[in-house]
Tab-separated table of C-alpha atoms and ligand atoms in Angstrom:
chain	number	residue	atom	x	y	z
A	1	MET	CA	31.522	-46.554	-24.961
A	2	ILE	CA	31.920	-47.174	-28.632
A	3	ALA	CA	29.951	-45.048	-31.084
A	4	HIS	CA	27.341	-47.750	-31.734
A	5	ASP	CA	26.623	-48.205	-28.015
A	6	LEU	CA	26.351	-44.427	-27.576
A	7	ASP	CA	23.783	-44.251	-30.350
A	8	GLN	CA	21.796	-47.032	-28.761
A	9	ALA	CA	21.923	-45.364	-25.332
A	10	ARG	CA	20.780	-42.049	-26.854
A	11	ALA	CA	17.941	-43.754	-28.703
A	12	LYS	CA	16.837	-45.347	-25.429
A	13	LEU	CA	17.010	-41.994	-23.616
A	14	ALA	CA	14.981	-40.351	-26.378
A	15	GLU	CA	12.431	-43.144	-26.161
A	16	ASN	CA	12.081	-42.518	-22.420
A	17	MET	CA	11.663	-38.800	-23.011
A	18	LYS	CA	8.591	-39.201	-25.179
A	19	ILE	CA	5.273	-37.951	-23.960
A	20	ASP	CA	1.946	-37.388	-25.655
A	21	ILE	CA	-0.262	-35.142	-23.542
A	22	LEU	CA	-3.121	-35.274	-26.042
A	23	ASN	CA	-5.385	-38.053	-24.961
A	24	LEU	CA	-7.688	-39.596	-27.525
A	25	THR	CA	-10.791	-37.846	-26.247
A	26	GLN	CA	-9.163	-34.421	-25.884
A	27	GLU	CA	-11.269	-32.735	-28.559
A	28	ASP	CA	-14.511	-33.966	-26.992
A	29	GLU	CA	-13.288	-32.919	-23.558
A	30	ASN	CA	-12.502	-29.453	-24.863
A	31	VAL	CA	-16.010	-29.099	-26.276
A	32	LYS	CA	-17.287	-30.064	-22.827
A	33	ALA	CA	-14.906	-27.604	-21.155
A	34	ARG	CA	-16.160	-24.756	-23.356
A	35	HIS	CA	-19.712	-25.557	-22.324
A	36	GLU	CA	-18.784	-25.835	-18.628
A	37	VAL	CA	-17.110	-22.449	-18.714
A	38	SER	CA	-20.342	-20.915	-20.041
A	39	ARG	CA	-22.054	-22.122	-16.834
A	40	THR	CA	-19.293	-21.283	-14.344
A	41	PHE	CA	-19.824	-18.209	-12.148
A	42	VAL	CA	-16.692	-18.727	-10.061
A	43	SER	CA	-14.324	-16.299	-11.799
A	44	ASP	CA	-13.675	-14.531	-15.072
A	45	THR	CA	-10.257	-16.186	-15.094
A	46	ILE	CA	-12.170	-19.347	-15.950
A	47	THR	CA	-12.617	-18.580	-19.608
A	48	VAL	CA	-11.090	-20.506	-22.496
A	49	PRO	CA	-9.200	-19.293	-25.557
A	50	THR	CA	-11.271	-19.559	-28.722
A	51	PRO	CA	-10.017	-21.190	-31.925
A	52	GLU	CA	-10.076	-17.715	-33.560
A	53	MET	CA	-7.807	-16.375	-30.822
A	54	PHE	CA	-5.368	-19.248	-31.396
A	55	VAL	CA	-5.382	-18.730	-35.171
A	56	TYR	CA	-4.472	-15.058	-34.696
A	57	ALA	CA	-1.866	-15.833	-32.013
A	58	LEU	CA	-0.095	-18.372	-34.200
A	59	LYS	CA	0.654	-15.723	-36.812
A	60	THR	CA	2.768	-13.609	-34.444
A	61	SER	CA	6.551	-13.166	-34.496
A	62	LEU	CA	9.071	-15.572	-33.031
A	63	GLY	CA	11.507	-13.331	-31.150
A	64	ASP	CA	12.914	-13.734	-27.648
A	65	ASP	CA	11.289	-11.306	-25.216
A	66	VAL	CA	14.193	-11.222	-22.759
A	67	TYR	CA	15.892	-9.393	-25.638
A	68	THR	CA	13.156	-7.985	-27.886
A	69	GLU	CA	10.112	-9.782	-29.214
A	70	PRO	CA	8.522	-7.837	-32.110
A	71	SER	CA	4.837	-8.733	-31.618
A	72	THR	CA	5.142	-8.298	-27.846
A	73	LEU	CA	6.810	-4.944	-28.402
A	74	LEU	CA	3.882	-3.831	-30.574
A	75	LEU	CA	1.439	-4.881	-27.871
A	76	GLN	CA	3.454	-3.029	-25.227
A	77	GLU	CA	3.566	0.112	-27.374
A	78	HIS	CA	-0.180	-0.110	-27.921
A	79	MET	CA	-0.817	-0.501	-24.191
A	80	ALA	CA	1.405	2.484	-23.401
A	81	ARG	CA	-0.569	4.550	-25.934
A	82	LEU	CA	-3.962	3.343	-24.670
A	83	THR	CA	-3.131	4.115	-21.047
A	84	GLY	CA	-1.410	7.417	-21.823
A	85	LYS	CA	1.910	6.269	-20.366
A	86	GLU	CA	5.408	6.319	-21.832
A	87	ALA	CA	6.101	2.597	-21.707
A	88	ALA	CA	4.666	-0.837	-20.965
A	89	LEU	CA	5.953	-4.263	-20.009
A	90	PHE	CA	4.332	-7.641	-20.693
A	91	LEU	CA	4.377	-9.996	-17.676
A	92	PRO	CA	3.094	-13.508	-17.061
A	93	SER	CA	0.555	-12.666	-14.357
A	94	GLY	CA	-1.309	-9.920	-12.557
A	95	THR	CA	0.387	-10.849	-9.315
A	96	MET	CA	3.835	-10.409	-10.825
A	97	SER	CA	2.802	-7.214	-12.553
A	98	ASN	CA	1.565	-5.689	-9.262
A	99	GLN	CA	4.531	-6.924	-7.265
A	100	VAL	CA	7.131	-5.835	-9.810
A	101	GLY	CA	5.408	-2.447	-10.006
A	102	LEU	CA	5.414	-1.995	-6.242
A	103	ARG	CA	8.990	-3.248	-5.915
A	104	THR	CA	10.081	-0.723	-8.530
A	105	HIS	CA	8.511	2.153	-6.593
A	106	LEU	CA	9.877	1.053	-3.228
A	107	THR	CA	13.554	1.844	-3.022
A	108	GLN	CA	14.581	2.864	0.480
A	109	PRO	CA	13.040	0.980	3.404
A	110	PRO	CA	11.403	1.294	5.828
A	111	TYR	CA	8.216	2.112	3.969
A	112	SER	CA	4.540	1.332	3.872
A	113	ILE	CA	1.823	0.885	1.264
A	114	VAL	CA	-1.722	2.082	1.961
A	115	CYS	CA	-4.443	0.080	0.213
A	116	ASP	CA	-8.024	-1.060	0.683
A	117	HIS	CA	-8.290	-3.895	3.205
A	118	ARG	CA	-9.909	-6.040	0.462
A	119	ALA	CA	-7.142	-5.343	-2.082
A	120	HIS	CA	-5.684	-8.213	-4.075
A	121	ILE	CA	-2.124	-7.033	-3.363
A	122	HIS	CA	-2.839	-7.325	0.348
A	123	LYS	CA	-5.020	-10.431	0.608
A	124	TYR	CA	-4.294	-12.632	-2.351
A	125	GLU	CA	-0.685	-12.237	-3.414
A	126	ALA	CA	0.798	-14.602	-0.848
A	127	GLY	CA	2.245	-11.818	1.260
A	128	GLY	CA	4.189	-10.558	-1.754
A	129	CYS	CA	4.478	-6.975	-0.515
A	130	ALA	CA	6.320	-8.190	2.572
A	131	PHE	CA	8.294	-10.875	0.747
A	132	HIS	CA	9.420	-9.013	-2.344
A	133	SER	CA	9.578	-5.447	-1.073
A	134	GLY	CA	9.800	-5.764	2.709
A	135	ALA	CA	6.881	-3.341	2.801
A	136	HIS	CA	4.490	-2.793	5.652
A	137	VAL	CA	0.918	-2.796	4.331
A	138	VAL	CA	-1.689	-0.562	5.924
A	139	ALA	CA	-5.041	-2.088	5.023
A	140	ALA	CA	-7.570	0.725	5.213
A	141	VAL	CA	-11.282	0.088	5.686
A	142	PRO	CA	-13.444	2.414	3.552
A	143	ARG	CA	-15.864	4.179	5.862
A	144	ASN	CA	-18.544	4.267	3.175
A	145	GLY	CA	-18.326	0.471	2.735
A	146	HIS	CA	-17.665	0.899	-0.978
A	147	HIS	CA	-14.385	2.601	-1.903
A	148	LEU	CA	-11.489	4.408	-0.262
A	149	THR	CA	-11.904	8.163	-0.036
A	150	LEU	CA	-9.332	10.891	0.424
A	151	ASP	CA	-10.330	11.059	4.105
A	152	ASP	CA	-9.733	7.316	4.515
A	153	VAL	CA	-6.339	7.663	2.894
A	154	LYS	CA	-5.396	10.693	4.994
A	155	SER	CA	-6.246	8.880	8.196
A	156	ASN	CA	-4.153	5.849	7.232
A	157	VAL	CA	-0.975	7.301	5.738
A	158	MET	CA	2.129	7.608	7.863
A	159	ILE	CA	3.783	10.973	7.436
A	160	SER	CA	5.927	11.689	10.423
A	161	ASP	CA	9.470	12.153	11.615
A	162	ASP	CA	8.593	9.767	14.434
A	163	VAL	CA	10.909	6.800	13.967
A	164	HIS	CA	8.203	4.363	15.081
A	165	PHE	CA	6.476	4.659	11.709
A	166	ALA	CA	7.202	3.203	8.281
A	167	PRO	CA	6.599	6.205	5.996
A	168	THR	CA	3.933	5.739	3.344
A	169	THR	CA	5.604	5.599	-0.035
A	170	VAL	CA	2.833	4.169	-2.214
A	171	ILE	CA	-0.951	4.440	-2.277
A	172	ALA	CA	-2.248	1.389	-4.141
A	173	LEU	CA	-5.832	1.420	-5.394
A	174	GLU	CA	-7.765	-1.323	-7.162
A	175	ASN	CA	-10.352	-0.590	-9.859
A	176	THR	CA	-12.610	-2.440	-10.172
A	177	LEU	CA	-12.474	-3.842	-6.641
A	178	ASN	CA	-14.801	-6.791	-6.198
A	179	GLY	CA	-16.467	-5.567	-9.367
A	180	THR	CA	-17.142	-2.086	-7.983
A	181	ILE	CA	-15.967	1.166	-9.495
A	182	ILE	CA	-14.113	3.919	-7.620
A	183	PRO	CA	-15.454	7.357	-8.497
A	184	GLN	CA	-12.805	8.951	-10.676
A	185	ASP	CA	-13.095	12.273	-8.834
A	186	GLU	CA	-12.075	10.476	-5.641
A	187	VAL	CA	-9.139	8.833	-7.421
A	188	ILE	CA	-7.974	12.236	-8.611
A	189	ALA	CA	-8.324	13.757	-5.133
A	190	ILE	CA	-6.294	10.897	-3.606
A	191	SER	CA	-3.688	11.175	-6.336
A	192	ASP	CA	-3.286	14.947	-5.953
A	193	TYR	CA	-2.845	14.495	-2.227
A	194	ALA	CA	-0.422	11.560	-2.576
A	195	HIS	CA	1.721	13.415	-5.079
A	196	SER	CA	1.748	16.532	-2.913
A	197	GLN	CA	3.259	14.337	-0.197
A	198	GLY	CA	5.852	12.783	-2.524
A	199	MET	CA	4.059	9.422	-2.612
A	200	LYS	CA	3.547	7.237	-5.681
A	201	MET	CA	0.200	5.994	-6.937
A	202	HIS	CA	-0.163	2.401	-8.169
A	203	LEU	CA	-3.331	0.949	-9.642
A	204	ASP	CA	-4.188	-2.729	-9.685
A	205	GLY	CA	-6.216	-2.348	-12.842
A	206	ALA	CA	-6.660	-6.058	-13.500
A	207	ARG	CA	-10.247	-5.140	-14.473
A	208	ILE	CA	-9.860	-1.471	-15.387
A	209	TRP	CA	-11.274	-2.525	-18.793
A	210	HIS	CA	-14.616	-2.946	-17.081
A	211	VAL	CA	-14.539	0.590	-15.722
A	212	ALA	CA	-13.718	1.908	-19.183
A	213	ALA	CA	-16.524	-0.139	-20.749
A	214	GLU	CA	-19.119	0.690	-18.106
A	215	THR	CA	-18.439	4.412	-17.844
A	216	ALA	CA	-17.334	4.958	-21.461
A	217	THR	CA	-14.118	6.534	-20.218
A	218	PRO	CA	-10.820	6.168	-22.101
A	219	LEU	CA	-8.172	4.115	-20.299
A	220	ALA	CA	-5.772	7.066	-20.489
A	221	GLU	CA	-8.153	9.173	-18.408
A	222	LEU	CA	-8.647	6.408	-15.839
A	223	CYS	CA	-4.896	5.793	-15.601
A	224	ALA	CA	-3.797	9.448	-15.578
A	225	PRO	CA	-3.790	9.820	-11.762
A	226	PHE	CA	-1.417	6.839	-11.392
A	227	ASP	CA	2.337	6.498	-11.728
A	228	SER	CA	1.947	2.813	-12.545
A	229	VAL	CA	-0.935	0.606	-13.580
A	230	SER	CA	-1.174	-3.167	-13.893
A	231	LEU	CA	-3.742	-4.457	-16.399
A	232	CYS	CA	-4.648	-8.115	-16.934
A	233	PHE	CA	-5.451	-9.689	-20.298
A	234	SER	CA	-6.346	-12.988	-18.649
A	235	LYS	CA	-9.412	-11.945	-16.659
A	236	GLY	CA	-12.371	-10.155	-18.217
A	237	LEU	CA	-10.778	-10.072	-21.657
A	238	GLY	CA	-10.345	-13.836	-21.816
A	239	ALA	CA	-6.708	-14.238	-22.899
A	240	PRO	CA	-5.032	-17.370	-21.534
A	241	VAL	CA	-1.997	-15.601	-20.038
A	242	GLY	CA	-0.582	-12.190	-19.441
A	243	SER	CA	-0.644	-8.796	-17.821
A	244	CYS	CA	0.879	-5.470	-18.577
A	245	LEU	CA	2.558	-2.897	-16.368
A	246	VAL	CA	2.632	0.698	-17.591
A	247	GLY	CA	4.476	3.789	-16.400
A	248	THR	CA	7.306	6.130	-17.348
A	249	LYS	CA	10.189	4.903	-19.497
A	250	ALA	CA	12.582	5.000	-16.552
A	251	PHE	CA	10.096	3.088	-14.367
A	252	ILE	CA	9.547	0.368	-16.975
A	253	THR	CA	13.296	0.026	-17.613
A	254	GLN	CA	13.798	-0.730	-13.922
A	255	ALA	CA	10.651	-2.911	-13.783
A	256	LYS	CA	12.102	-5.014	-16.614
A	257	ARG	CA	15.121	-5.721	-14.444
A	258	PHE	CA	12.848	-6.779	-11.576
A	259	ARG	CA	10.764	-8.919	-13.954
A	260	LYS	CA	13.945	-10.835	-14.766
A	261	LEU	CA	14.932	-11.036	-11.093
A	262	PHE	CA	11.469	-12.384	-10.208
A	263	GLY	CA	11.873	-15.069	-12.874
A	264	GLY	CA	9.358	-13.512	-15.225
A	265	GLY	CA	11.588	-12.947	-18.249
A	266	MET	CA	9.920	-15.069	-20.925
A	267	ARG	CA	11.221	-16.085	-24.307
A	268	GLN	CA	8.954	-16.623	-27.354
A	269	THR	CA	6.066	-14.561	-26.047
A	270	GLY	CA	4.719	-13.604	-29.471
A	271	VAL	CA	1.970	-16.190	-29.248
A	272	LEU	CA	0.919	-14.886	-25.813
A	273	ALA	CA	1.006	-11.271	-26.975
A	274	GLY	CA	-1.078	-12.353	-29.971
A	275	ALA	CA	-3.765	-13.842	-27.749
A	276	ALA	CA	-3.723	-10.705	-25.590
A	277	ALA	CA	-3.977	-8.409	-28.628
A	278	TYR	CA	-6.859	-10.495	-29.945
A	279	ALA	CA	-8.577	-10.190	-26.556
A	280	VAL	CA	-8.168	-6.413	-26.367
A	281	THR	CA	-9.460	-6.001	-29.917
A	282	ASN	CA	-12.312	-8.497	-29.991
A	283	ASN	CA	-13.351	-9.094	-26.397
A	284	PHE	CA	-13.299	-5.614	-24.889
A	285	PRO	CA	-16.434	-4.671	-26.900
A	286	LEU	CA	-18.267	-7.621	-25.303
A	287	LEU	CA	-18.023	-6.233	-21.757
A	288	PRO	CA	-21.252	-4.175	-21.749
A	289	LYS	CA	-23.187	-7.392	-22.481
A	290	VAL	CA	-21.335	-9.128	-19.652
A	291	HIS	CA	-22.301	-6.326	-17.262
A	292	ALA	CA	-25.908	-6.596	-18.410
A	293	LEU	CA	-25.907	-10.311	-17.559
A	294	ALA	CA	-24.549	-9.610	-14.074
A	295	LYS	CA	-27.240	-6.963	-13.623
A	296	GLU	CA	-29.866	-9.499	-14.708
A	297	LEU	CA	-28.599	-11.850	-12.009
A	298	GLU	CA	-28.671	-9.091	-9.405
A	299	VAL	CA	-32.215	-8.023	-10.281
A	300	GLY	CA	-33.440	-11.619	-10.373
A	301	LEU	CA	-31.864	-12.545	-7.041
A	302	ARG	CA	-33.205	-9.387	-5.437
A	303	GLU	CA	-36.718	-10.148	-6.711
A	304	LEU	CA	-36.466	-13.651	-5.282
A	305	GLY	CA	-35.711	-12.159	-1.856
A	306	CYS	CA	-31.952	-12.684	-1.643
A	307	GLU	CA	-29.811	-10.064	-0.004
A	308	ILE	CA	-27.608	-8.208	-2.464
A	309	LEU	CA	-24.317	-7.612	-0.674
A	310	SER	CA	-22.716	-5.754	-3.557
A	311	GLU	CA	-24.474	-4.576	-6.696
A	312	ALA	CA	-23.492	-5.573	-10.199
A	313	GLU	CA	-21.673	-2.382	-11.129
A	314	THR	CA	-19.687	-4.372	-13.682
A	315	CYS	CA	-19.311	-8.149	-13.987
A	316	MET	CA	-19.788	-9.311	-10.381
A	317	VAL	CA	-22.639	-9.489	-7.940
A	318	PHE	CA	-22.352	-10.576	-4.288
A	319	PHE	CA	-25.452	-12.060	-2.709
A	320	ASP	CA	-26.710	-13.937	0.311
A	321	PRO	CA	-29.644	-16.354	-0.083
A	322	ALA	CA	-30.140	-16.750	3.707
A	323	PRO	CA	-33.299	-14.542	3.826
A	324	ILE	CA	-35.109	-17.091	1.641
A	325	GLY	CA	-33.844	-19.977	3.749
A	326	VAL	CA	-31.100	-21.115	1.362
A	327	GLU	CA	-27.508	-21.793	2.400
A	328	TYR	CA	-24.579	-21.288	0.014
A	329	ASP	CA	-23.436	-24.911	0.359
A	330	GLU	CA	-26.861	-26.253	-0.487
A	331	LEU	CA	-27.100	-24.030	-3.548
A	332	ILE	CA	-23.611	-24.992	-4.706
A	333	LEU	CA	-24.455	-28.710	-4.438
A	334	ARG	CA	-27.840	-28.386	-6.116
A	335	ALA	CA	-26.324	-26.327	-8.946
A	336	ALA	CA	-23.623	-28.938	-9.466
A	337	ALA	CA	-26.286	-31.668	-9.547
A	338	LEU	CA	-28.412	-30.067	-12.294
A	339	PRO	CA	-28.699	-32.123	-15.512
A	340	ASP	CA	-26.645	-29.310	-17.075
A	341	PRO	CA	-24.518	-28.363	-14.059
A	342	ILE	CA	-23.719	-24.838	-12.917
A	343	LYS	CA	-20.546	-24.076	-10.962
A	344	LEU	CA	-20.741	-21.653	-8.060
A	345	PHE	CA	-18.325	-20.741	-5.322
A	346	GLY	CA	-20.101	-18.733	-2.621
A	347	SER	CA	-21.411	-15.206	-2.320
A	348	ARG	CA	-19.604	-13.993	-5.445
A	349	LEU	CA	-21.116	-14.533	-8.871
A	350	VAL	CA	-18.949	-13.499	-11.803
A	351	CYS	CA	-20.140	-13.155	-15.377
A	352	HIS	CA	-17.665	-13.140	-18.247
A	353	ILE	CA	-17.492	-13.033	-22.017
A	354	GLN	CA	-18.369	-16.730	-22.255
A	355	THR	CA	-21.228	-16.776	-19.726
A	356	SER	CA	-24.377	-18.014	-21.422
A	357	PRO	CA	-27.617	-16.077	-20.857
A	358	ALA	CA	-29.296	-19.496	-20.398
A	359	ALA	CA	-27.022	-20.220	-17.427
A	360	VAL	CA	-28.146	-16.981	-15.770
A	361	GLN	CA	-31.795	-17.955	-16.217
A	362	ASP	CA	-31.145	-21.528	-15.033
A	363	LEU	CA	-29.429	-20.268	-11.886
A	364	LEU	CA	-32.318	-17.943	-11.053
A	365	GLU	CA	-34.761	-20.766	-11.706
A	366	LEU	CA	-32.842	-23.024	-9.328
A	367	VAL	CA	-32.864	-20.407	-6.561
A	368	ARG	CA	-36.610	-19.985	-7.122
A	369	THR	CA	-37.174	-23.759	-6.931
A	370	ILE	CA	-35.214	-24.172	-3.691
A	371	ALA	CA	-36.897	-21.119	-2.152
A	372	ASP	CA	-40.330	-22.597	-3.026
A	373	GLU	CA	-39.324	-25.911	-1.438
A	374	LYS	CA	-38.284	-24.083	1.731
A	375	LYS	CA	-41.572	-22.207	1.848
A	376	ALA	CA	-43.496	-25.437	1.350
A	377	ALA	CA	-41.519	-26.892	4.274
A	378	GLY	CA	-42.622	-23.978	6.483
A	379	PHE	CA	-39.760	-21.465	6.146
A	380	VAL	CA	-40.939	-17.889	6.378
A	381	PRO	CA	-38.769	-15.624	4.183
A	382	LYS	CA	-37.146	-12.785	6.106
A	383	PRO	CA	-37.319	-9.197	4.938
A	384	VAL	CA	-33.972	-7.964	3.727
A	385	THR	CA	-32.799	-4.906	5.600
A	386	ASN	CA	-29.049	-4.953	5.123
A	387	GLY	CA	-26.778	-4.604	2.135
A	388	THR	CA	-27.926	-2.771	-0.914
A	389	ASN	CA	-31.522	-3.998	-0.573
A	390	GLY	CA	-31.877	-1.582	2.293
A	391	THR	CA	-30.475	1.913	2.358
A	392	THR	CA	-27.584	1.399	4.742
A	393	ARG	CA	-24.831	1.472	2.141
A	394	PRO	CA	-24.239	3.797	-0.784
A	395	THR	CA	-24.600	2.159	-4.142
A	396	TYR	CA	-22.607	2.754	-7.253
A	397	ARG	CA	-25.361	4.761	-8.869
A	398	ASP	CA	-25.839	6.938	-5.784
A	399	ILE	CA	-22.254	8.018	-5.798
A	400	TYR	CA	-21.028	7.731	-9.324
A	401	VAL	CA	-23.180	8.405	-12.296
A	402	ARG	CA	-20.752	9.396	-14.964
A	403	LYS	CA	-21.652	10.912	-18.284
A	404	PRO	CA	-20.156	9.073	-21.233
A	405	HIS	CA	-16.786	10.506	-22.138
A	406	LEU	CA	-16.864	12.977	-24.950
A	407	ALA	CA	-13.846	14.047	-26.917
A	408	LYS	CA	-13.011	17.754	-26.877
A	409	GLY	CA	-15.454	19.710	-29.010
A	410	GLU	CA	-17.918	16.806	-29.148
A	411	GLU	CA	-21.369	17.648	-27.841
A	412	SER	CA	-23.595	15.310	-25.931
A	413	THR	CA	-26.997	14.558	-27.380
A	414	GLU	CA	-28.443	15.799	-24.086
A	415	ALA	CA	-26.610	19.087	-24.453
A	416	SER	CA	-27.571	19.534	-28.077
A	417	LYS	CA	-31.197	18.850	-27.215
A	418	ALA	CA	-31.098	21.618	-24.591
B	501	PLP	C1	-7.857	-7.564	-8.824
B	501	PLP	C2	-6.820	-8.601	-9.135
B	501	PLP	N1	-5.531	-8.239	-9.203
B	501	PLP	C3	-4.563	-9.124	-9.466
B	501	PLP	C4	-4.858	-10.448	-9.701
B	501	PLP	C5	-3.732	-11.420	-9.950
B	501	PLP	O1	-3.725	-11.925	-11.216
B	501	PLP	P1	-3.024	-13.332	-11.556
B	501	PLP	O2	-3.972	-14.385	-11.140
B	501	PLP	O3	-2.817	-13.243	-13.036
B	501	PLP	O4	-1.740	-13.359	-10.797
B	501	PLP	C6	-6.186	-10.886	-9.655
B	501	PLP	C7	-6.525	-12.293	-9.899
B	501	PLP	O5	-7.649	-12.695	-10.024
B	501	PLP	C8	-7.194	-9.932	-9.361
B	501	PLP	O6	-8.483	-10.287	-9.276
């Protein structure tokens, strides 16, 4: 081809490459999306970055994180400090952060991981423990229906010379788990036991922020019993992307290798680290209000006669409207058909930093309306005897009322009154 023809061919190729993903109504659609998110109780991953978050993120550095990215490095150092660990690693997702963490701990198969049967690493990471680490997962059922105890762990670990067993190498806890908080004393007891047996402790702390906010406990104290912790910026804190794995320097050095192997080595991550830093700084303080909204939902649903399957210890409440004659599907459809729709999924209602208090009231009003219709049609509401409405299961406040953390030498107002 002569030079002129080459130029023409390149111009044609470039023309074909063009794409404009901004449609003409994008700005209006984004305004709508922001409103929809404020009325969506499906997950706290369904939040949207704010313009302020973007403005901050755009000012970050432009390095390559497979080598070293300055803003990301600052975020990692901050996370290591906050969690009381030596080092931290920024990763694209909570799933990768958990799986890289577990893979880094698991070196010589055969081995097993003991976790709660409801744990994200077990149920919702696409079989990652088996795929990435070849690990056998022992999914333990907490006998108290709330959180794993030392006794549960002891009766599920495999410590034996018997060759039939895959020795337990890691105990993986999740806090919060379905929005509930594990008593820290229990975490410490499990950790002491695990370490005495040469096992590692991993925490899926995707929402450990909520525990810190609810119990006024520093992250370092919550993370101290663990060898590794995964924290997510993209859930309760509302960043668009990103998680962080923390641990010792040696652990994070090896985890960085696995991050690359898993395909999670990212390049210009400054903008993502910026959004995460903005979220930690500006959105963490919003969590107590989020928890209060979830509590409002719980109280309202309980008063209307719904069964509360799991109390709003933090940002989630699980409920069943069957006792008032309402099915989930019906409620989901009616909520979606409101003039200002509400999005629901099923038994789980999640509040987040962008949930509007009006949406909470509108949802309760809708449940009340449908319940009244059912009554008018002859349905007799059933007394609620199960779940936390009755007394069959321990509740968060029965088992874990923690005094706000006080720094050494600081006195509580209660104490100084006495
Ligand atoms: C407790 C918990 N851990 C881990 C994850 C995984 O995070 P990601 O969706 O970023 O992979 C989630 C996701 O919602 C989660 O709820």
